[in-house]
Amino acid sequence: MMRYIALFRGLNVGGKNRVEMALLREMLRGLGLERVGTYIQSGNALFESPKNEAALRGEIQEAFRKTLFP
C-alpha cells in the first residue's frame, strides 16, 4: 500500500472554488482510497492506495469533475 498526497490547486482561495473538505474526503473514499485525510481548508489530501500514480490521477480527476465541479 502506497501513501499519496493530492494537491488541488486553486481551491478555497479568495472565496472562489469553495469545496468542503468533508465532501472531498467522501469523494476520495468513494474511489476506494484508504486512510483519507485533508489538511485544513487547503484542498490538500492524504490517502493510501495499492494503485499506481497514473491510474489514481485519472480516477481522481474524473471524480473531481463529476462530483465537485459538474
GROMACS .gro file of C-alpha atoms in nm, residues 30-69:
model
   40
   30GLY     CA    1  -1.577   0.658  -0.280
   31LEU     CA    2  -1.287   0.572  -0.511
   32GLY     CA    3  -1.177   0.303  -0.268
   33LEU     CA    4  -0.890   0.505  -0.122
   34GLU     CA    5  -0.798   0.436   0.239
   35ARG     CA    6  -0.689   0.646   0.538
   36VAL     CA    7  -0.813   0.960   0.364
   37GLY     CA    8  -0.743   1.290   0.536
   38THR     CA    9  -0.732   1.657   0.442
   39TYR     CA   10  -0.528   1.949   0.566
   40ILE     CA   11  -0.732   2.245   0.690
   41GLN     CA   12  -0.931   2.405   0.404
   42SER     CA   13  -0.641   2.387   0.159
   43GLY     CA   14  -0.764   2.115  -0.073
   44ASN     CA   15  -0.460   1.902   0.009
   45ALA     CA   16  -0.544   1.539   0.074
   46LEU     CA   17  -0.352   1.236   0.200
   47PHE     CA   18  -0.455   0.879   0.132
   48GLU     CA   19  -0.334   0.524   0.077
   49SER     CA   20  -0.392   0.302  -0.223
   50PRO     CA   21  -0.237  -0.004  -0.388
   51LYS     CA   22  -0.292   0.159  -0.731
   52ASN     CA   23  -0.016   0.336  -0.921
   53GLU     CA   24   0.004   0.713  -0.956
   54ALA     CA   25  -0.108   0.728  -1.319
   55ALA     CA   26  -0.424   0.526  -1.252
   56LEU     CA   27  -0.506   0.732  -0.946
   57ARG     CA   28  -0.454   1.062  -1.125
   58GLY     CA   29  -0.710   0.977  -1.393
   59GLU     CA   30  -0.965   0.841  -1.147
   60ILE     CA   31  -0.935   1.140  -0.914
   61GLN     CA   32  -0.956   1.394  -1.197
   62GLU     CA   33  -1.269   1.233  -1.336
   63ALA     CA   34  -1.436   1.206  -0.995
   64PHE     CA   35  -1.338   1.566  -0.918
   65ARG     CA   36  -1.504   1.695  -1.236
   66LYS     CA   37  -1.819   1.489  -1.185
   67THR     CA   38  -1.860   1.537  -0.811
   68LEU     CA   39  -1.721   1.874  -0.712
   69PHE     CA   40  -1.745   2.088  -1.026
   0.00000   0.00000   0.00000
